Short mmCIF file of C-alpha atoms and ligand atoms in Angstrom, two decimals:
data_model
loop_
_atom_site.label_atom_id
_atom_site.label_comp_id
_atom_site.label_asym_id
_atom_site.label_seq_id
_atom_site.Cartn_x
_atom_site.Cartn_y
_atom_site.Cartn_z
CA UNK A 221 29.86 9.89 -4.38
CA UNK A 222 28.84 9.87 -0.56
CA UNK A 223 25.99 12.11 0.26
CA UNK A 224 25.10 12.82 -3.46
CA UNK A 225 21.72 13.76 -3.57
CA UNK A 226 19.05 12.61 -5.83
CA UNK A 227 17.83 14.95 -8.29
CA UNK A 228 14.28 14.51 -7.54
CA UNK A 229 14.99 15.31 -3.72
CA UNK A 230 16.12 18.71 -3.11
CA UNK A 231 12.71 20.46 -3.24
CA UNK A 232 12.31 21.82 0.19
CA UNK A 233 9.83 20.59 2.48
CA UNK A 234 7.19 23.61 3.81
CA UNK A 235 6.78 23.68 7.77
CA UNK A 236 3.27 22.67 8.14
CA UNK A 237 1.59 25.92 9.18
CA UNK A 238 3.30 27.39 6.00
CA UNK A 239 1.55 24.91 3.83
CA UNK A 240 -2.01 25.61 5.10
CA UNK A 241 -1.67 29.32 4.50
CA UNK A 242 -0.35 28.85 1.24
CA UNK A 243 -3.14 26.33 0.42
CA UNK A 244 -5.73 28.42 2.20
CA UNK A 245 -5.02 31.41 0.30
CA UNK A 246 -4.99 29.47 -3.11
CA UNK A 247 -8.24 28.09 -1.42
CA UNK A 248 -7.84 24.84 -3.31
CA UNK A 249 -8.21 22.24 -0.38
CA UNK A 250 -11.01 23.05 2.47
CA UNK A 251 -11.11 21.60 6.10
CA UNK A 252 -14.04 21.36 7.75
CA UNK A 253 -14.49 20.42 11.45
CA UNK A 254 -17.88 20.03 12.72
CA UNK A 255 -18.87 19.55 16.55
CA UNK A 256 -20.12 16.27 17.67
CA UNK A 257 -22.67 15.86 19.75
CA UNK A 258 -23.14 12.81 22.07
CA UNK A 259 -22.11 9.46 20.60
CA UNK A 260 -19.45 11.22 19.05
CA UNK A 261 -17.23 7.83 19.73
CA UNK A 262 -19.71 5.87 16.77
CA UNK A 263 -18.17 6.00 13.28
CA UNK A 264 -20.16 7.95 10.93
CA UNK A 265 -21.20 5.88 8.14
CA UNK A 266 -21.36 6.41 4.51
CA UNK A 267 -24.47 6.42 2.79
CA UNK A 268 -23.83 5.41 -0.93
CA UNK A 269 -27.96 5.35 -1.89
CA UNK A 270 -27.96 8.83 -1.09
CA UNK A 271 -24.59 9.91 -2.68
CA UNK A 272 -23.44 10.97 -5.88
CA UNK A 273 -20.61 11.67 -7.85
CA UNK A 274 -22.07 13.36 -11.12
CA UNK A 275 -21.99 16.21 -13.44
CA UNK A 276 -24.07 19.37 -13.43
CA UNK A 277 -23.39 20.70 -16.57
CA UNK A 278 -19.44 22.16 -16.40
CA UNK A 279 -19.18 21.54 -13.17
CA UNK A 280 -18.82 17.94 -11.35
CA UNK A 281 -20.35 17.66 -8.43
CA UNK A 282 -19.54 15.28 -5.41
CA UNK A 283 -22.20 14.92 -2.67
CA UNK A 284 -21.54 12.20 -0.15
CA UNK A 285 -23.79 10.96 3.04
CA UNK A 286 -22.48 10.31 6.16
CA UNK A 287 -24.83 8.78 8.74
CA UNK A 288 -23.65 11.72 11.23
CA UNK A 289 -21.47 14.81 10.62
CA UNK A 290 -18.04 14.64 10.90
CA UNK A 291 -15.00 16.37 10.28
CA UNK A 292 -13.46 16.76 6.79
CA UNK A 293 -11.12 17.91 4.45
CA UNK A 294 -10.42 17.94 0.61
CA UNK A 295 -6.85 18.45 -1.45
CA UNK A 296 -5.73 17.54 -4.31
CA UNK A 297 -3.11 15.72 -5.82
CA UNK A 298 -1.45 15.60 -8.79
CA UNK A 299 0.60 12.80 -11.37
CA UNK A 300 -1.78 11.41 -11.97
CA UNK A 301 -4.78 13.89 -11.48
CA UNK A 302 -6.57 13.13 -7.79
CA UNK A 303 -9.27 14.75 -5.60
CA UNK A 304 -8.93 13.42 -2.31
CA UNK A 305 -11.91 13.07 0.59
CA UNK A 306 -10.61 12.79 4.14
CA UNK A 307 -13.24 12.17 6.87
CA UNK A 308 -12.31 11.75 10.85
CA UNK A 309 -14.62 9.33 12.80
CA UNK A 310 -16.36 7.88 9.20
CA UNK A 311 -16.05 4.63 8.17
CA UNK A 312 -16.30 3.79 3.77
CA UNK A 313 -16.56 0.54 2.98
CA UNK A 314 -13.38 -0.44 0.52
CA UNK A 315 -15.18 -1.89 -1.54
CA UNK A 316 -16.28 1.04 -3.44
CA UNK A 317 -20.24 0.74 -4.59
CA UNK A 318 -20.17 1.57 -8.62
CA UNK A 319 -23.40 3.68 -8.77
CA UNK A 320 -21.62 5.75 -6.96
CA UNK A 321 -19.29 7.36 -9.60
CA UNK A 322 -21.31 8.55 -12.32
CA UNK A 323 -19.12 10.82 -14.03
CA UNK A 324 -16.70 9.85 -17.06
CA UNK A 325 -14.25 12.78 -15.92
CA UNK A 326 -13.62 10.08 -12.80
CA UNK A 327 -11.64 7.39 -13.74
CA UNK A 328 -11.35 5.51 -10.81
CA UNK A 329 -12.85 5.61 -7.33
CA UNK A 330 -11.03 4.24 -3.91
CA UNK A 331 -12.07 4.48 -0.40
CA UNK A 332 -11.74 2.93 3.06
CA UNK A 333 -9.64 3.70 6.13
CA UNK A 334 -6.24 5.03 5.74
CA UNK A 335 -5.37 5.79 9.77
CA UNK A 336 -6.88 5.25 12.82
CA UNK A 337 -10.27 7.05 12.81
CA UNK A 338 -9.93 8.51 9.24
CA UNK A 339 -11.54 6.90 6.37
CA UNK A 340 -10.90 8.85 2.62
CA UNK A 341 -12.11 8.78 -0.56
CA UNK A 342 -9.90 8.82 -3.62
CA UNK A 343 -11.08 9.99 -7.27
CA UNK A 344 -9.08 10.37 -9.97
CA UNK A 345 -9.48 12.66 -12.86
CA UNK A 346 -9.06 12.56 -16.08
CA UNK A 347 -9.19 16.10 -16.86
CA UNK A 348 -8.44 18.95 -14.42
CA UNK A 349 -10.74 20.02 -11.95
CA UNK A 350 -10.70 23.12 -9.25
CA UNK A 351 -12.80 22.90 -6.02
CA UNK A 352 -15.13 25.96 -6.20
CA UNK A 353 -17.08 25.12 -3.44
CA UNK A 354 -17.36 22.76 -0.17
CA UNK A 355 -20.19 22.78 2.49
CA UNK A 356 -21.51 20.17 5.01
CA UNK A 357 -24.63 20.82 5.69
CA UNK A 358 -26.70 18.56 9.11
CA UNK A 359 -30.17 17.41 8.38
CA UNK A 360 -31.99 14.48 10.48
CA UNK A 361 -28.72 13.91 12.35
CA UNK A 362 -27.15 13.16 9.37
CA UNK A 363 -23.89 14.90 7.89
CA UNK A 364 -24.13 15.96 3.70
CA UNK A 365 -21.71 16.80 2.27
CA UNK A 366 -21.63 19.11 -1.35
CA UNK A 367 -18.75 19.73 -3.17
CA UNK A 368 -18.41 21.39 -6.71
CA UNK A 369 -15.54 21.17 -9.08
CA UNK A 370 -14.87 23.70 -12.11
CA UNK A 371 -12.74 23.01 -15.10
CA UNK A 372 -9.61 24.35 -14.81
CA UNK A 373 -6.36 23.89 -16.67
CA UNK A 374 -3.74 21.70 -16.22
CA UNK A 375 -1.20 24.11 -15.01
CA UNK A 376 -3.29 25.97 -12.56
CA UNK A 377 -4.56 22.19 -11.03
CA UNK A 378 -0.69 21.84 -10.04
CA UNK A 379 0.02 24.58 -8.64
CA UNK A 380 -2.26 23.80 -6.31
CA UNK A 381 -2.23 20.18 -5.58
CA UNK A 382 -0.52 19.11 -1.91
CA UNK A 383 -1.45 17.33 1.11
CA UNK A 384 -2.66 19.83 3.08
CA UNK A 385 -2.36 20.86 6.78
CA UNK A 386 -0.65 17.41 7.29
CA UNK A 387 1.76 16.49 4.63
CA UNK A 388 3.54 13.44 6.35
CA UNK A 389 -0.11 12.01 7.29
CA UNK A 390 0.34 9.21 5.10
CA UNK A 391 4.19 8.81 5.85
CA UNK A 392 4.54 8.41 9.25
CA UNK A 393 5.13 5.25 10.80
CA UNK A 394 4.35 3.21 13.69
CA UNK A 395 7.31 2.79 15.84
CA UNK A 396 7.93 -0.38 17.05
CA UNK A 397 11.24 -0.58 17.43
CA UNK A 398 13.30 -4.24 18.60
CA UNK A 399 16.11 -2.78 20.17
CA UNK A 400 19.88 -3.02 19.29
CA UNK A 401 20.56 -6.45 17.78
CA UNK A 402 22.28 -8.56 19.77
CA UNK A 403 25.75 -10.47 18.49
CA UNK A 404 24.35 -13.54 17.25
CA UNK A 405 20.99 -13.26 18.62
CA UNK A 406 17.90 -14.27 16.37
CA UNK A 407 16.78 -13.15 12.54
CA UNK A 408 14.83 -10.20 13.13
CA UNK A 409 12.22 -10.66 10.02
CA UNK A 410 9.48 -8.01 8.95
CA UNK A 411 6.37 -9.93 7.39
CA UNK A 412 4.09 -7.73 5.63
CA UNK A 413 0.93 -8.54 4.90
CA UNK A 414 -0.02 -6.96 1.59
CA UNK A 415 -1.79 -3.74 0.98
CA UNK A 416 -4.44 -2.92 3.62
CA UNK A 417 -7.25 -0.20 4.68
CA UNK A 418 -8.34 1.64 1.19
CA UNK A 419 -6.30 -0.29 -1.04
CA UNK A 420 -8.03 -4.00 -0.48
CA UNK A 421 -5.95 -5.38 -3.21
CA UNK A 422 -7.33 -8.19 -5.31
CA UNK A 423 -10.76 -9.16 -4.55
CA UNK A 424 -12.62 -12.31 -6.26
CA UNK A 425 -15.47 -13.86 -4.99
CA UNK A 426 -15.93 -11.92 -1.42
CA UNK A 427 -11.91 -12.85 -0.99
CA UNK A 428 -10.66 -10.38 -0.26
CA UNK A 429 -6.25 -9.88 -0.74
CA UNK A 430 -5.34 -7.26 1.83
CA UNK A 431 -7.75 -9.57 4.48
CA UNK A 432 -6.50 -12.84 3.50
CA UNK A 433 -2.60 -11.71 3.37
CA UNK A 434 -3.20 -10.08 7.42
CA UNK A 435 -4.25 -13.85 8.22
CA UNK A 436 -1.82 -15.39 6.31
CA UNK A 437 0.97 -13.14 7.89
CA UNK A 438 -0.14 -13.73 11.73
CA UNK A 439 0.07 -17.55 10.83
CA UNK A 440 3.82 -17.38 9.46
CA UNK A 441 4.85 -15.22 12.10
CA UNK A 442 3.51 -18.19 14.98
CA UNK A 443 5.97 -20.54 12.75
CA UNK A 444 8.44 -18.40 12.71
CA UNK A 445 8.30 -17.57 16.25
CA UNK A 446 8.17 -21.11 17.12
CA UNK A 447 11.64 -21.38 15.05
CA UNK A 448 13.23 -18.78 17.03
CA UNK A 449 12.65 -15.72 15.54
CA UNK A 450 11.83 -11.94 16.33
CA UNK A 451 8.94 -11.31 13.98
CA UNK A 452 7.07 -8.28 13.57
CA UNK A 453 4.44 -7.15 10.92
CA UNK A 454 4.08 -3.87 8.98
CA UNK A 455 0.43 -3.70 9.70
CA UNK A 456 -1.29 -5.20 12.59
CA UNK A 457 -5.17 -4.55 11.34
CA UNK A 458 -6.54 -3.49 7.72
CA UNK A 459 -4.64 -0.59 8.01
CA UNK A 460 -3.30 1.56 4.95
CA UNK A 461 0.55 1.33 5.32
CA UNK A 462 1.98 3.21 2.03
CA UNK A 463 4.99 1.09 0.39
CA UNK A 464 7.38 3.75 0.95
CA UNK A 465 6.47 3.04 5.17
CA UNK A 466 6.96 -0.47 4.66
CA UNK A 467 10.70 -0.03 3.50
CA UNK A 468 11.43 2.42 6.76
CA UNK A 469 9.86 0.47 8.82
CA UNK A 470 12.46 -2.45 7.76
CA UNK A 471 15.10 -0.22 8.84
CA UNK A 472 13.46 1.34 11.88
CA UNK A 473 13.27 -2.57 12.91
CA UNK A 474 17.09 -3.13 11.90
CA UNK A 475 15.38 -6.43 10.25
CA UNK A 476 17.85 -9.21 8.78
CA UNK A 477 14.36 -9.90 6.12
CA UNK A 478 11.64 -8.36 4.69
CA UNK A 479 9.41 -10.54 3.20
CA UNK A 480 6.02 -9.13 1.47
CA UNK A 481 2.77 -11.66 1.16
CA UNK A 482 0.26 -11.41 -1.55
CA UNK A 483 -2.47 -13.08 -3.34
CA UNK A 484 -3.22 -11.04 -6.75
CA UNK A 485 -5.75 -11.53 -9.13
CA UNK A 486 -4.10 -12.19 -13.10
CA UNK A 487 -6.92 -10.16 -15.58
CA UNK A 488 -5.12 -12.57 -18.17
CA UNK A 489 -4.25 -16.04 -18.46
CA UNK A 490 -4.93 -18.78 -15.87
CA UNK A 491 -1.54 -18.56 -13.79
CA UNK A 492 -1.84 -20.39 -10.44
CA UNK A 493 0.43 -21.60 -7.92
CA UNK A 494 2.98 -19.71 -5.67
CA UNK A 495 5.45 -17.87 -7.48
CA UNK A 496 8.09 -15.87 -5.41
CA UNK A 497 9.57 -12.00 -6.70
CA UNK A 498 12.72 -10.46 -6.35
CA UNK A 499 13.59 -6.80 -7.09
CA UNK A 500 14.73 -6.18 -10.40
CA UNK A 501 15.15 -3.19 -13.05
CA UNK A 502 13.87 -5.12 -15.77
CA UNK A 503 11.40 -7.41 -15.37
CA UNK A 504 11.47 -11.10 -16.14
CA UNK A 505 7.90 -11.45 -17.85
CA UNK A 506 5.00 -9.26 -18.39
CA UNK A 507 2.86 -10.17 -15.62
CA UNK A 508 4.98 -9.69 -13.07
CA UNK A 509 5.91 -5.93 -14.42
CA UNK A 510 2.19 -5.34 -14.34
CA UNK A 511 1.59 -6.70 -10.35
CA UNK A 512 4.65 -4.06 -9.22
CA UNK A 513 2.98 -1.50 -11.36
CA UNK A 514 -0.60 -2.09 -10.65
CA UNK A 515 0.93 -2.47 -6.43
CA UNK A 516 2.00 1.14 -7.04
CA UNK A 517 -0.65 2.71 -8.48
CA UNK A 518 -2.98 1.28 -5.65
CA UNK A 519 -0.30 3.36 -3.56
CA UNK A 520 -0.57 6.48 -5.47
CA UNK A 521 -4.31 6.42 -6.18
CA UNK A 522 -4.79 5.74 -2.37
CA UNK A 523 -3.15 9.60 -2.02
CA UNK A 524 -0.30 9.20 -1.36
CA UNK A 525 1.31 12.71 -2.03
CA UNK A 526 5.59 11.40 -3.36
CA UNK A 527 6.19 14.81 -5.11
CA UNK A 528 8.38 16.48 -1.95
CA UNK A 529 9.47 13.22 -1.41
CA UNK A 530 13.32 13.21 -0.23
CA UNK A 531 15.08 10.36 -1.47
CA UNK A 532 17.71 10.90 0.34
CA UNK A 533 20.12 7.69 -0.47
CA UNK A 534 21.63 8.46 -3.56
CA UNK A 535 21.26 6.00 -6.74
CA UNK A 536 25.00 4.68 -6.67
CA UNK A 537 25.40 3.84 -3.19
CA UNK A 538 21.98 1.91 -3.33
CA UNK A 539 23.41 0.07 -5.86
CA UNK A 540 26.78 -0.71 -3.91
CA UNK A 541 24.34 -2.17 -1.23
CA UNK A 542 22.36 -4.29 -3.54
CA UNK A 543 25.58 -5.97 -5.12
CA UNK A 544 25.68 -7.16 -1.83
CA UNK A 545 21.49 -7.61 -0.93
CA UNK A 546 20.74 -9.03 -4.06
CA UNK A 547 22.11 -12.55 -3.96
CA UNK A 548 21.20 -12.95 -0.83
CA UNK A 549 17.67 -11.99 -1.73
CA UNK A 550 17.77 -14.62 -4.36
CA UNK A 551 18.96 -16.98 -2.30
CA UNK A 552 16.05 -16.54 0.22
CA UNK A 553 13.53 -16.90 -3.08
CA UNK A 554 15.20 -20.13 -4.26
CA UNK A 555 15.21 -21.12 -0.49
CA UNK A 556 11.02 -20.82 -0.92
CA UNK A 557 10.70 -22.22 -4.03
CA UNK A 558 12.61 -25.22 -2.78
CA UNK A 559 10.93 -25.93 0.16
CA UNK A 560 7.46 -25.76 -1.09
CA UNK A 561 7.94 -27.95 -4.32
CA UNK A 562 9.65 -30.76 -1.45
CA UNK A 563 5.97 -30.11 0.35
CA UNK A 564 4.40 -30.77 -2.70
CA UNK A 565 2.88 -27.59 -2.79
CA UNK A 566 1.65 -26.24 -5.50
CA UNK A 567 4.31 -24.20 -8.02
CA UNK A 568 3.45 -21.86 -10.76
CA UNK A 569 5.25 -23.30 -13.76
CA UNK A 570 7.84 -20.41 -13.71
CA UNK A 571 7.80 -19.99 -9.84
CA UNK A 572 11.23 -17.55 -9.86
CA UNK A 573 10.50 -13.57 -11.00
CA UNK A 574 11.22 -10.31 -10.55
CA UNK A 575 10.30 -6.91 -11.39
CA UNK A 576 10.71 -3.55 -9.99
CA UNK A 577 8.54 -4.13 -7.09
CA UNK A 578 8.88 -0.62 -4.82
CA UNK A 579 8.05 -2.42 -1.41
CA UNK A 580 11.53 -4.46 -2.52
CA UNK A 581 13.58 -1.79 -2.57
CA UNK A 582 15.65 -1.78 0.65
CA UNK A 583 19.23 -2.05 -0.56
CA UNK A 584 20.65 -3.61 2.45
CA UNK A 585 17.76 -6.12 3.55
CA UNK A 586 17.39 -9.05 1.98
CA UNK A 587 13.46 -8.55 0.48
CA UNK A 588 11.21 -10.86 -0.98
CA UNK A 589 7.82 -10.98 -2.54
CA UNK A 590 5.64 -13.86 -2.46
CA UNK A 591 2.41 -14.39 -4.25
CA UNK A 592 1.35 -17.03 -2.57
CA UNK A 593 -1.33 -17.89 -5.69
CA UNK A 594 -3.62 -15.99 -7.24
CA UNK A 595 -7.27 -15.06 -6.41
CA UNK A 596 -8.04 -15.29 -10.09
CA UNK A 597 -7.41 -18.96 -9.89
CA UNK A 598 -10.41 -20.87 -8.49
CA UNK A 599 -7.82 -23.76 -7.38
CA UNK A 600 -5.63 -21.40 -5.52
CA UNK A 601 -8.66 -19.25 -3.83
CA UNK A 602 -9.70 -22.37 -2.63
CA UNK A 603 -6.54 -23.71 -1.23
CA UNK A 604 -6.04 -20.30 0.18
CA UNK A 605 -9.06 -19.97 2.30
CA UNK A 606 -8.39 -23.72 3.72
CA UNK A 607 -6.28 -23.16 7.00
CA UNK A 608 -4.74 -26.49 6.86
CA UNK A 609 -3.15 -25.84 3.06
CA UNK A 610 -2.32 -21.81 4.76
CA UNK A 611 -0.47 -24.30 7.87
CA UNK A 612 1.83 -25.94 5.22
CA UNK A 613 2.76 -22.82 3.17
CA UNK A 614 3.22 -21.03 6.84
CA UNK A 615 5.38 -24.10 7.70
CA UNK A 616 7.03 -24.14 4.52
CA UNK A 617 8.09 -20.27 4.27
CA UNK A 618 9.68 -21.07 8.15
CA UNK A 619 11.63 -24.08 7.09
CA UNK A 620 12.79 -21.74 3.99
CA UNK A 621 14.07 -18.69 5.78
CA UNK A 622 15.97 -21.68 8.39
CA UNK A 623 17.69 -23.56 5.23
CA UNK A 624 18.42 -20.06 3.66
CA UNK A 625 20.04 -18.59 7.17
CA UNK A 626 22.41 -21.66 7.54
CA UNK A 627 23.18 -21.29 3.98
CA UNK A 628 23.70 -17.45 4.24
CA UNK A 629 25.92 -17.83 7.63
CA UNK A 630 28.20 -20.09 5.21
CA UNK A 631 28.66 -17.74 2.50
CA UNK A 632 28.94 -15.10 4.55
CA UNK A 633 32.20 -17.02 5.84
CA UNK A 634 33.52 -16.96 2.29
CA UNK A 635 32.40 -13.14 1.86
CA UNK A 636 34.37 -12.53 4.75
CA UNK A 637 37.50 -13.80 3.42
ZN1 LIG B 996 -0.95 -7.71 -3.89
#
């Protein structure tokens, strides 16, 4: 039915100002602004030798030095259990030092920058935890900051878990827009270079994914270009770009293909070679369920707040779309797959998957996913790093998406009919 609305999306989103009293009088999140002095425009950096995520008896206590104070804020987030550390004009390293987290009530630690100017800190918990108490104190020049959790129980940790005095932070998306297609002009294709910012993605051997993939992406997009096409990319710099952003900014772009680049790291097995994804409900093998899973947990854990989340399209007209998508995304994968084993590059055994990747899930844009190897695979890390074997592949993928347009401007001929 048109304009059904999905069951998960009719929770009411607060007006901003709203939301900060509300949180302010539960008093679980805390903003902190501090005034800079000169040199403001230098990042504050963190100090991990002199920070500490521990516990003091009940309580857990998080005390993190920046090299100057800056401003801050704290919230929490819940499904699964997060605290989350914003700071404005920091900079933390992504890849997160382990003496750092010293407490077994944090499960996981992320951090790096997630916009412009703001770097954050994710932990998550694996038992509820209420903020008590949040102070920055200046010392030296330098900014500390102390913040104490209390147990608390589950229920009372989601009631007050939310963004905070910016809910669409994360959400909102760079607008680059193309302009109305033209009749017959060229493809219009989104590249996206995989993960970004404080999700680094795999890392083996100081190679690191999210890094890699932004290379990667800039050197399709010159062989695309050269082939005639519009190309843009969902993140210009190691930027965090949540999935969800990805997928709107496909449609913001009116792009004819999305296609996603990645380089993940197997903890099982010695897979290598490219293999290319499409979207599907049930995955074709276990690995590939566990890359779209572990790709959206490094979404969520990065705080990304989905609970008022308005899904807007309802289930059974994305589906009518996809009848339509789908083959045409699988086309586009065979198309790869074809082209690269005629360059006699190298193919994972099983080279066609799919799973239920999120950042696949436009229904009316033809989406792909391609892991162009795997960093776990000392073959492919080294092929990856070489430029001249990342010129082939780059050549390769634009020869693909030319034999899979000519192919799709056929059947669409027959569709027509
Ligand atoms: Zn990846």
């Amino acid at each position: 039915m048109i304009g059904a609305k999905h069951p998960g999306g009719t929770r009411v989103r607060e007006a901003g100002l709203r939301q900060v009293v509300r949180s302010l009088v539960r008093g679980l999140w805390l903003l902190g602004m501090m005034l800079m002095g000169q040199g403001a425009l230098a990042q504050a950096q963190l100090e991990p030798a002199a920070s500490r995520i521990r516990d003091r008896g009940e309580a857990l206590e998080v005390t993190l030095q920046l090299s100057a104070p800056v401003p801050w804020r704290i919230f929490t987030l819940d499904a699964p259990m997060r605290v989350v550390f914003d700071f404005g004009q920091a900079s933390l390293p992504t890849a997160a030092d382990r003496r750092l987290r010293q407490s077994d009530r944090v499960t996981a630690l992320q951090m790096g920058p997630v916009q412009p100017g703001w770097s954050r800190l994710v932990l998550e918990l694996n038992v509820p935890m209420a903020l008590e108490s949040a102070g920055m104190t200046t010392a030296s020049g330098k900014g500390r900051l102390v913040a104490r959790f209390a147990p608390t129980s589950a229920a009372a940790f989601a009631r007050g878990t939310g963004a905070g005095p910016d809910p669409d932070w994360a959400r909102r998306r760079p607008s680059q827009s193309l302009g109305a297609p033209e009749k017959g002009g060229p493809l219009r294709i989104l590249l996206d270079p995989g993960h970004g910012g404080i999700d680094p993605g795999a890392e083996r051997d100081g190679v690191v994914e999210s890094h890699l993939m932004l290379i990667f992406a800039q050197e399709v997009r010159a062989e695309l270009v050269k082939a005639g096409y519009q190309v843009r990319l969902t993140r210009q710099d190691d930027s965090f770009v949540p999935l969800e952003t990805r997928v709107a900014m496909a449609h913001d772009l009116g792009a004819d293909l999305f296609i996603s680049l990645h380089a993940d790291a197997l903890a099982e097995g010695r897979a290598w070679g490219t293999t290319v994804h499409t979207l599907s409900r049930s995955a074709t093998d276990e690995a590939s369920r566990k890359l779209a899973e572990r790709h959206d947990r490094a979404d969520l854990l990065s705080g990304v707040d989905l609970s008022d989340s308005d899904d807007v399209v309802a289930d059974v007209l994305m589906d009518l779309a996809r009848m339509e998508t789908q083959p045409r995304s699988e086309a586009l994968a065979d198309a790869i797959v074809a082209q690269l084993r005629q360059a006699g590059l190298p193919l994972n055994t099983r080279p066609r998957r799919a799973a239920g990747y999120s950042v696949l899930k436009a229904p009316d844009i033809p989406s792909v996913l391609v892991e162009t190897g795997f960093l776990s695979s000392p073959r492919d890390r080294r092929n990856l790093v070489n430029p001249v074997f990342r010129a082939r592949l780059a050549q390769s993928l634009a020869g693909a998406v030319q034999a899979w347009q000519s192919q799709d401007a056929a059947l669409a001929g027959l569709r027509r009919r």
